[in-house]
């Protein structure tokens, strides 16, 4: 405000002064206490206003104006400024930011308003004393449409990082609404990763499709058959997912497999061979069963990756806030969960070897946030310090995360049996499983219970 300040003060009746329609701060709050103070002591700081015909608009002092009117004050001292529309908005944004009165979204909308009036990103950053990235992030947040903002009453309280993530999916309101509803909860990162994975899958398929249509690809690209499991010419031979590798690696894999043709089916690449004279119904059933197995495998892989991301993100964000005695207990429980493995060699290698069997280096990096090349040195230091328990939990959790494969969620084996216990430990620390995690856990526990029941019955029969 200082560069716009006037040295001349004029007494103006409050009935002639209006709130500015472009004031970034949409809610001035309760002014009862301020009104009482002004009634007792008078208005100590003049308002700043601009002429508006025969009336005036407030630039700085919206709360003071409302309090003066509530207190029944007649004329109030005002700085009368001569500012253009952009200067008025700049002054209001600067004044509010200095007082930290704006929400992130109010500031974002105001910055967008300044740009709409002809300001540049650099000039806005300079005026606010902020970086260019600070301004650009808020411009992204300002792009979020009204229909998305309406999904929750406190949308304006969402953090700038989460607002930028929501804005990234402009043109996809359903995804933006899903993220907005999860903002501020432990599910936000989990949902965001799923959306990012879906988006990456879509881009992967588009890239593969673009490579397939190139004239020198040497691969026969056909329209997706209307009846893929009973087509008279083509027989389903498998499909490829983004887990195959990069688009270029997928093309090389297709060349190695040398199918008669390929097609793009939804977000998968289907491989086809020419149908020979066999029983069509039998072939169709076999192909349908294989496609169903492929789809289940892909869904399980995606779930396993997403749930692992969620667990490790939670550990990264929350472990340092857990009390020491709980960490000590958790260390013991995680250790016990691992040392009862029937193959103890997987758990007794010296930490100094720093391989996957000893710790699970990639998972440890994700949980701790430490680069792999620094991890061992950091551990040797911290395990001798009072905060050793945090690092011990990170090591043990990383080792469990490394051992969990997608198949362990549906197979009753040594690792699968540990998953429910691992989740119980995480929940005792404060972790909240998502709905699909709970569903998979219930199915796994039911399978383990059934297997144990069958085994007990068999033991009873053998003992008779």
Short mmCIF file of C-alpha atoms in Angstrom, two decimals, residues 24-410:
data_model
loop_
_atom_site.label_atom_id
_atom_site.label_comp_id
_atom_site.label_asym_id
_atom_site.label_seq_id
_atom_site.Cartn_x
_atom_site.Cartn_y
_atom_site.Cartn_z
CA UNK A 24 -10.31 -10.58 -2.58
CA UNK A 25 -11.40 -11.27 0.97
CA UNK A 26 -14.94 -12.60 0.60
CA UNK A 27 -15.76 -12.93 4.31
CA UNK A 28 -14.81 -10.09 6.66
CA UNK A 29 -16.03 -12.02 9.71
CA UNK A 30 -17.61 -10.73 12.92
CA UNK A 31 -16.75 -7.06 13.66
CA UNK A 32 -18.70 -6.71 16.94
CA UNK A 33 -15.59 -6.33 19.13
CA UNK A 34 -13.96 -3.97 16.64
CA UNK A 35 -17.14 -1.85 16.54
CA UNK A 36 -17.15 -1.58 20.33
CA UNK A 37 -13.49 -0.52 20.34
CA UNK A 38 -14.07 2.13 17.66
CA UNK A 39 -17.13 3.42 19.52
CA UNK A 40 -14.98 3.85 22.65
CA UNK A 41 -11.67 5.00 21.17
CA UNK A 42 -12.57 6.24 17.71
CA UNK A 43 -11.08 5.10 14.39
CA UNK A 44 -7.32 5.21 14.89
CA UNK A 45 -6.28 4.25 11.34
CA UNK A 46 -7.85 6.03 8.34
CA UNK A 47 -9.49 4.05 5.55
CA UNK A 48 -8.05 4.09 2.03
CA UNK A 49 -10.70 4.71 -0.64
CA UNK A 50 -11.04 5.54 -4.34
CA UNK A 51 -13.69 7.81 -5.90
CA UNK A 52 -16.64 6.06 -7.58
CA UNK A 53 -18.79 8.78 -9.12
CA UNK A 54 -20.24 10.72 -6.21
CA UNK A 55 -19.46 7.84 -3.84
CA UNK A 56 -16.32 6.00 -2.73
CA UNK A 57 -15.06 2.41 -2.62
CA UNK A 58 -12.81 0.95 0.07
CA UNK A 59 -9.35 -0.20 -0.88
CA UNK A 60 -8.01 -0.90 2.62
CA UNK A 61 -10.23 -1.12 5.71
CA UNK A 62 -13.29 -3.21 4.83
CA UNK A 63 -13.56 -4.52 8.40
CA UNK A 64 -13.07 -1.03 9.85
CA UNK A 65 -15.80 0.35 7.55
CA UNK A 66 -18.24 -2.39 8.58
CA UNK A 67 -17.40 -1.80 12.26
CA UNK A 68 -17.86 1.98 11.91
CA UNK A 69 -21.28 1.49 10.34
CA UNK A 70 -22.23 -0.99 13.07
CA UNK A 71 -21.07 1.48 15.73
CA UNK A 72 -23.09 4.30 14.16
CA UNK A 73 -20.03 6.42 13.31
CA UNK A 74 -20.84 9.24 10.87
CA UNK A 75 -17.78 10.70 9.13
CA UNK A 76 -14.47 8.83 9.14
CA UNK A 77 -10.97 9.92 8.06
CA UNK A 78 -9.94 8.51 4.66
CA UNK A 79 -6.96 8.58 2.34
CA UNK A 80 -8.48 9.30 -1.10
CA UNK A 81 -6.40 7.57 -3.75
CA UNK A 82 -6.39 7.90 -7.53
CA UNK A 83 -5.89 4.32 -8.78
CA UNK A 84 -6.79 2.45 -11.95
CA UNK A 85 -8.60 -0.94 -11.80
CA UNK A 86 -5.36 -2.96 -11.81
CA UNK A 87 -3.76 -0.73 -9.18
CA UNK A 88 -6.87 -1.05 -6.98
CA UNK A 89 -6.75 -4.84 -7.12
CA UNK A 90 -2.96 -4.89 -6.57
CA UNK A 91 -3.37 -2.66 -3.52
CA UNK A 92 -6.12 -4.82 -2.00
CA UNK A 93 -4.21 -8.06 -2.58
CA UNK A 94 -1.01 -6.60 -1.13
CA UNK A 95 -2.79 -5.20 1.93
CA UNK A 96 -4.60 -8.46 2.67
CA UNK A 97 -1.49 -10.61 2.11
CA UNK A 98 0.53 -8.46 4.47
CA UNK A 99 -2.13 -9.03 7.13
CA UNK A 100 -2.42 -12.75 6.19
CA UNK A 101 -6.19 -12.33 5.86
CA UNK A 102 -6.74 -14.22 2.59
CA UNK A 103 -7.25 -17.93 2.09
CA UNK A 104 -5.07 -19.54 -0.55
CA UNK A 105 -8.01 -19.66 -2.96
CA UNK A 106 -9.00 -16.03 -2.37
CA UNK A 107 -5.42 -15.00 -3.08
CA UNK A 108 -5.35 -17.24 -6.17
CA UNK A 109 -8.53 -15.69 -7.59
CA UNK A 110 -7.23 -12.19 -6.87
CA UNK A 111 -3.92 -12.91 -8.61
CA UNK A 112 -5.82 -14.25 -11.63
CA UNK A 113 -7.87 -11.03 -11.59
CA UNK A 114 -4.68 -8.99 -11.70
CA UNK A 115 -3.43 -11.00 -14.68
CA UNK A 116 -6.80 -10.53 -16.41
CA UNK A 117 -6.36 -6.77 -16.03
CA UNK A 118 -3.01 -6.90 -17.84
CA UNK A 119 -0.44 -7.57 -15.13
CA UNK A 120 2.37 -10.02 -15.81
CA UNK A 121 3.42 -12.93 -13.63
CA UNK A 122 6.72 -11.17 -12.93
CA UNK A 123 5.05 -7.89 -11.93
CA UNK A 124 2.58 -9.65 -9.62
CA UNK A 125 5.42 -11.63 -8.00
CA UNK A 126 7.40 -8.42 -7.51
CA UNK A 127 4.41 -6.56 -6.07
CA UNK A 128 3.66 -9.35 -3.57
CA UNK A 129 7.31 -10.01 -2.77
CA UNK A 130 6.90 -13.62 -3.88
CA UNK A 131 8.55 -15.94 -6.41
CA UNK A 132 7.28 -16.60 -9.90
CA UNK A 133 6.48 -20.20 -8.91
CA UNK A 134 4.38 -18.91 -6.01
CA UNK A 135 2.26 -16.87 -8.42
CA UNK A 136 2.06 -19.65 -11.05
CA UNK A 137 0.85 -22.19 -8.47
CA UNK A 138 -1.96 -19.86 -7.44
CA UNK A 139 -2.92 -19.24 -11.05
CA UNK A 140 -3.30 -23.01 -11.42
CA UNK A 141 -5.50 -23.11 -8.31
CA UNK A 142 -7.63 -20.24 -9.65
CA UNK A 143 -8.43 -22.32 -12.77
CA UNK A 144 -10.53 -24.79 -10.73
CA UNK A 145 -14.14 -24.44 -11.88
CA UNK A 146 -17.08 -23.45 -9.67
CA UNK A 147 -18.73 -26.88 -9.96
CA UNK A 148 -15.63 -28.49 -8.43
CA UNK A 149 -15.35 -25.90 -5.66
CA UNK A 150 -18.98 -26.53 -4.75
CA UNK A 151 -18.36 -30.14 -3.62
CA UNK A 152 -17.44 -28.94 -0.11
CA UNK A 153 -18.13 -25.84 1.96
CA UNK A 154 -14.52 -25.52 3.12
CA UNK A 155 -12.97 -25.80 -0.33
CA UNK A 156 -11.10 -22.54 0.25
CA UNK A 157 -9.21 -24.14 3.14
CA UNK A 158 -7.52 -26.79 0.99
CA UNK A 159 -3.72 -26.47 0.89
CA UNK A 160 -2.01 -25.02 -2.17
CA UNK A 161 -0.21 -28.30 -2.90
CA UNK A 162 -3.49 -30.21 -3.06
CA UNK A 163 -5.18 -27.40 -5.04
CA UNK A 164 -2.41 -27.58 -7.65
CA UNK A 165 -2.87 -31.37 -7.85
CA UNK A 166 -6.63 -30.90 -8.35
CA UNK A 167 -6.06 -28.21 -11.00
CA UNK A 168 -3.81 -30.60 -12.94
CA UNK A 169 -6.92 -32.49 -14.09
CA UNK A 170 -8.67 -29.51 -15.66
CA UNK A 171 -11.37 -30.77 -18.03
CA UNK A 172 -11.91 -33.90 -15.91
CA UNK A 173 -14.40 -32.63 -13.27
CA UNK A 174 -15.23 -36.09 -11.90
CA UNK A 175 -11.59 -36.70 -11.00
CA UNK A 176 -11.25 -33.18 -9.60
CA UNK A 177 -14.33 -33.68 -7.41
CA UNK A 178 -13.02 -37.02 -6.14
CA UNK A 179 -9.73 -35.37 -5.17
CA UNK A 180 -11.47 -32.36 -3.62
CA UNK A 181 -13.61 -34.59 -1.40
CA UNK A 182 -10.49 -36.45 -0.20
CA UNK A 183 -8.38 -33.30 0.36
CA UNK A 184 -7.09 -33.01 3.89
CA UNK A 185 -7.49 -36.75 4.58
CA UNK A 186 -5.04 -39.64 4.50
CA UNK A 187 -6.81 -40.94 1.38
CA UNK A 188 -5.83 -37.96 -0.81
CA UNK A 189 -2.38 -39.24 -1.82
CA UNK A 190 -3.78 -42.73 -2.37
CA UNK A 191 -6.55 -41.45 -4.69
CA UNK A 192 -4.11 -39.13 -6.46
CA UNK A 193 -1.72 -42.01 -7.15
CA UNK A 194 -4.57 -44.10 -8.56
CA UNK A 195 -5.61 -41.23 -10.83
CA UNK A 196 -2.01 -40.65 -11.90
CA UNK A 197 -1.65 -44.37 -12.60
CA UNK A 198 -4.84 -44.34 -14.73
CA UNK A 199 -3.58 -41.28 -16.58
CA UNK A 200 -0.17 -42.87 -17.13
CA UNK A 201 -1.90 -46.04 -18.42
CA UNK A 202 -3.93 -43.97 -20.87
CA UNK A 203 -0.83 -42.11 -22.09
CA UNK A 204 1.03 -45.41 -22.38
CA UNK A 205 -1.66 -46.91 -24.62
CA UNK A 206 -1.78 -43.75 -26.74
CA UNK A 207 2.01 -43.85 -27.17
CA UNK A 208 1.97 -47.55 -28.10
CA UNK A 209 -0.85 -46.90 -30.58
CA UNK A 210 1.15 -44.05 -32.16
CA UNK A 211 4.19 -46.35 -32.58
CA UNK A 212 2.03 -49.12 -34.06
CA UNK A 213 0.66 -46.90 -36.83
CA UNK A 214 4.10 -45.87 -38.01
CA UNK A 215 4.72 -47.20 -41.50
CA UNK A 216 7.94 -49.02 -40.52
CA UNK A 217 6.59 -50.69 -37.35
CA UNK A 218 6.22 -54.01 -39.18
CA UNK A 219 3.25 -54.91 -36.96
CA UNK A 220 -0.24 -55.60 -38.28
CA UNK A 221 -2.60 -53.23 -36.43
CA UNK A 222 -6.28 -54.18 -36.83
CA UNK A 223 -9.54 -52.72 -35.51
CA UNK A 224 -10.61 -54.36 -32.27
CA UNK A 225 -12.86 -57.31 -33.21
CA UNK A 226 -16.50 -56.79 -32.23
CA UNK A 227 -16.66 -60.30 -30.72
CA UNK A 228 -13.10 -60.81 -29.44
CA UNK A 229 -13.69 -64.34 -28.11
CA UNK A 230 -15.64 -65.75 -31.02
CA UNK A 231 -14.34 -63.84 -34.00
CA UNK A 232 -14.28 -66.08 -37.10
CA UNK A 233 -10.85 -64.83 -38.19
CA UNK A 234 -8.89 -63.89 -35.06
CA UNK A 235 -8.13 -65.78 -31.87
CA UNK A 236 -7.17 -63.97 -28.66
CA UNK A 237 -3.53 -64.70 -27.74
CA UNK A 238 -2.89 -62.38 -24.79
CA UNK A 239 -2.60 -58.73 -23.92
CA UNK A 240 -0.06 -56.18 -22.72
CA UNK A 241 -0.37 -53.67 -19.91
CA UNK A 242 1.79 -50.66 -18.94
CA UNK A 243 3.69 -52.98 -16.59
CA UNK A 244 5.25 -54.49 -19.74
CA UNK A 245 7.65 -51.54 -19.88
CA UNK A 246 8.00 -48.34 -21.89
CA UNK A 247 6.02 -48.03 -25.14
CA UNK A 248 9.21 -48.75 -27.07
CA UNK A 249 9.88 -51.87 -24.95
CA UNK A 250 6.29 -53.01 -25.54
CA UNK A 251 6.77 -52.72 -29.31
CA UNK A 252 9.96 -54.80 -29.08
CA UNK A 253 8.13 -57.41 -27.00
CA UNK A 254 5.35 -57.57 -29.59
CA UNK A 255 7.96 -58.13 -32.31
CA UNK A 256 9.47 -60.97 -30.26
CA UNK A 257 6.08 -62.63 -29.80
CA UNK A 258 5.31 -62.03 -33.48
CA UNK A 259 1.48 -62.17 -33.30
CA UNK A 260 -0.51 -62.17 -36.53
CA UNK A 261 -2.09 -58.87 -35.48
CA UNK A 262 -2.60 -56.50 -32.57
CA UNK A 263 -5.46 -54.19 -31.60
CA UNK A 264 -6.11 -51.51 -29.00
CA UNK A 265 -8.87 -52.59 -26.61
CA UNK A 266 -9.82 -49.96 -24.02
CA UNK A 267 -6.44 -49.30 -22.32
CA UNK A 268 -4.76 -52.55 -23.24
CA UNK A 269 -2.95 -53.92 -26.28
CA UNK A 270 -4.46 -57.20 -27.47
CA UNK A 271 -2.47 -59.82 -29.38
CA UNK A 272 -4.13 -62.04 -32.00
CA UNK A 273 -3.33 -65.14 -33.98
CA UNK A 274 -5.34 -66.38 -36.94
CA UNK A 275 -8.03 -68.81 -35.98
CA UNK A 276 -7.59 -72.37 -37.22
CA UNK A 277 -10.40 -74.84 -37.77
CA UNK A 278 -11.15 -75.81 -34.17
CA UNK A 279 -14.29 -75.94 -32.15
CA UNK A 280 -15.28 -72.25 -31.99
CA UNK A 281 -17.16 -72.54 -28.72
CA UNK A 282 -14.23 -74.24 -26.98
CA UNK A 283 -11.77 -71.67 -28.31
CA UNK A 284 -14.03 -68.81 -27.30
CA UNK A 285 -14.38 -70.17 -23.75
CA UNK A 286 -10.64 -70.70 -23.43
CA UNK A 287 -9.90 -67.21 -24.72
CA UNK A 288 -12.49 -65.67 -22.41
CA UNK A 289 -11.02 -67.49 -19.41
CA UNK A 290 -7.51 -66.36 -20.31
CA UNK A 291 -8.68 -62.77 -20.76
CA UNK A 292 -10.38 -62.90 -17.38
CA UNK A 293 -7.20 -64.23 -15.75
CA UNK A 294 -5.16 -61.51 -17.44
CA UNK A 295 -7.59 -58.83 -16.26
CA UNK A 296 -7.55 -60.18 -12.69
CA UNK A 297 -3.78 -60.29 -12.70
CA UNK A 298 -3.55 -56.73 -13.97
CA UNK A 299 -6.12 -55.49 -11.42
CA UNK A 300 -4.24 -57.27 -8.64
CA UNK A 301 -0.92 -55.78 -9.75
CA UNK A 302 -2.41 -52.30 -9.78
CA UNK A 303 -4.03 -52.79 -6.37
CA UNK A 304 -0.81 -54.18 -4.86
CA UNK A 305 1.21 -51.23 -6.19
CA UNK A 306 -1.35 -48.66 -5.03
CA UNK A 307 -1.72 -50.16 -1.56
CA UNK A 308 2.08 -50.36 -1.15
CA UNK A 309 2.37 -46.70 -2.18
CA UNK A 310 -0.28 -45.72 0.35
CA UNK A 311 1.26 -47.65 3.22
CA UNK A 312 4.76 -46.33 2.62
CA UNK A 313 3.54 -42.75 2.10
CA UNK A 314 1.76 -42.98 5.44
CA UNK A 315 4.87 -44.33 7.17
CA UNK A 316 6.95 -41.54 5.64
CA UNK A 317 4.51 -38.85 6.80
CA UNK A 318 3.62 -40.14 10.27
CA UNK A 319 6.42 -42.19 11.88
CA UNK A 320 8.31 -39.21 13.28
CA UNK A 321 5.19 -38.11 15.19
CA UNK A 322 4.65 -41.43 16.99
CA UNK A 323 5.69 -41.60 20.66
CA UNK A 324 8.94 -43.39 21.43
CA UNK A 325 7.43 -46.15 23.58
CA UNK A 326 5.01 -47.01 20.79
CA UNK A 327 7.91 -47.11 18.31
CA UNK A 328 9.89 -49.43 20.57
CA UNK A 329 6.89 -51.74 20.80
CA UNK A 330 6.39 -51.54 17.03
CA UNK A 331 10.06 -52.37 16.46
CA UNK A 332 9.70 -55.51 18.51
CA UNK A 333 6.46 -56.53 16.82
CA UNK A 334 7.83 -55.97 13.31
CA UNK A 335 10.93 -57.92 14.21
CA UNK A 336 8.89 -60.82 15.56
CA UNK A 337 6.70 -60.77 12.47
CA UNK A 338 9.81 -61.36 10.38
CA UNK A 339 12.00 -63.69 12.42
CA UNK A 340 9.33 -66.40 12.60
CA UNK A 341 9.73 -66.94 8.85
CA UNK A 342 10.52 -70.61 8.03
CA UNK A 343 13.55 -69.45 6.03
CA UNK A 344 15.47 -67.31 8.52
CA UNK A 345 18.33 -66.67 6.09
CA UNK A 346 16.15 -64.03 4.49
CA UNK A 347 16.16 -62.06 7.72
CA UNK A 348 19.59 -62.58 9.25
CA UNK A 349 21.96 -61.14 6.66
CA UNK A 350 24.09 -58.33 8.06
CA UNK A 351 22.76 -54.85 7.46
CA UNK A 352 26.15 -53.83 6.07
CA UNK A 353 25.52 -55.93 2.95
CA UNK A 354 22.67 -53.55 2.07
CA UNK A 355 20.94 -55.68 -0.51
CA UNK A 356 17.24 -56.41 -0.95
CA UNK A 357 17.44 -59.53 1.18
CA UNK A 358 18.89 -57.48 4.04
CA UNK A 359 16.51 -54.55 3.94
CA UNK A 360 14.60 -53.73 0.77
CA UNK A 361 16.58 -50.66 -0.25
CA UNK A 362 14.06 -49.17 -2.68
CA UNK A 363 11.23 -49.43 -0.15
CA UNK A 364 13.41 -47.99 2.61
CA UNK A 365 14.24 -45.01 0.39
CA UNK A 366 10.52 -44.41 -0.22
CA UNK A 367 9.62 -44.54 3.48
CA UNK A 368 12.61 -42.59 4.84
CA UNK A 369 13.03 -40.10 2.00
CA UNK A 370 16.81 -40.71 2.03
CA UNK A 371 18.65 -41.25 -1.23
CA UNK A 372 19.98 -44.84 -1.59
CA UNK A 373 23.63 -43.82 -1.67
CA UNK A 374 23.27 -42.04 1.72
CA UNK A 375 21.05 -44.60 3.42
CA UNK A 376 23.68 -46.86 4.98
CA UNK A 377 25.71 -43.98 6.43
CA UNK A 378 22.55 -42.36 7.84
CA UNK A 379 21.47 -45.65 9.44
CA UNK A 380 24.84 -46.32 11.05
CA UNK A 381 24.56 -42.89 12.66
CA UNK A 382 20.91 -42.93 13.69
CA UNK A 383 20.82 -46.47 15.05
CA UNK A 384 23.22 -45.31 17.75
CA UNK A 385 21.14 -42.22 18.57
CA UNK A 386 18.05 -41.79 20.82
CA UNK A 387 15.76 -41.79 17.76
CA UNK A 388 16.92 -45.29 16.77
CA UNK A 389 13.37 -46.67 17.03
CA UNK A 390 12.09 -44.60 14.09
CA UNK A 391 14.87 -45.96 11.90
CA UNK A 392 14.41 -49.51 13.10
CA UNK A 393 10.71 -49.37 12.22
CA UNK A 394 11.59 -47.97 8.79
CA UNK A 395 14.04 -50.81 8.14
CA UNK A 396 11.65 -53.54 9.25
CA UNK A 397 8.64 -52.07 7.44
CA UNK A 398 10.72 -51.71 4.25
CA UNK A 399 11.72 -55.38 4.47
CA UNK A 400 8.10 -56.47 4.79
CA UNK A 401 7.05 -54.20 1.91
CA UNK A 402 9.80 -55.75 -0.26
CA UNK A 403 8.55 -59.28 0.43
CA UNK A 404 4.88 -58.61 -0.43
CA UNK A 405 4.11 -59.64 -4.03
CA UNK A 406 0.70 -59.19 -5.73
CA UNK A 407 0.06 -62.96 -5.52
CA UNK A 408 0.45 -62.87 -1.72
CA UNK A 409 -2.93 -61.09 -1.50
CA UNK A 410 -4.74 -64.13 -2.89
#
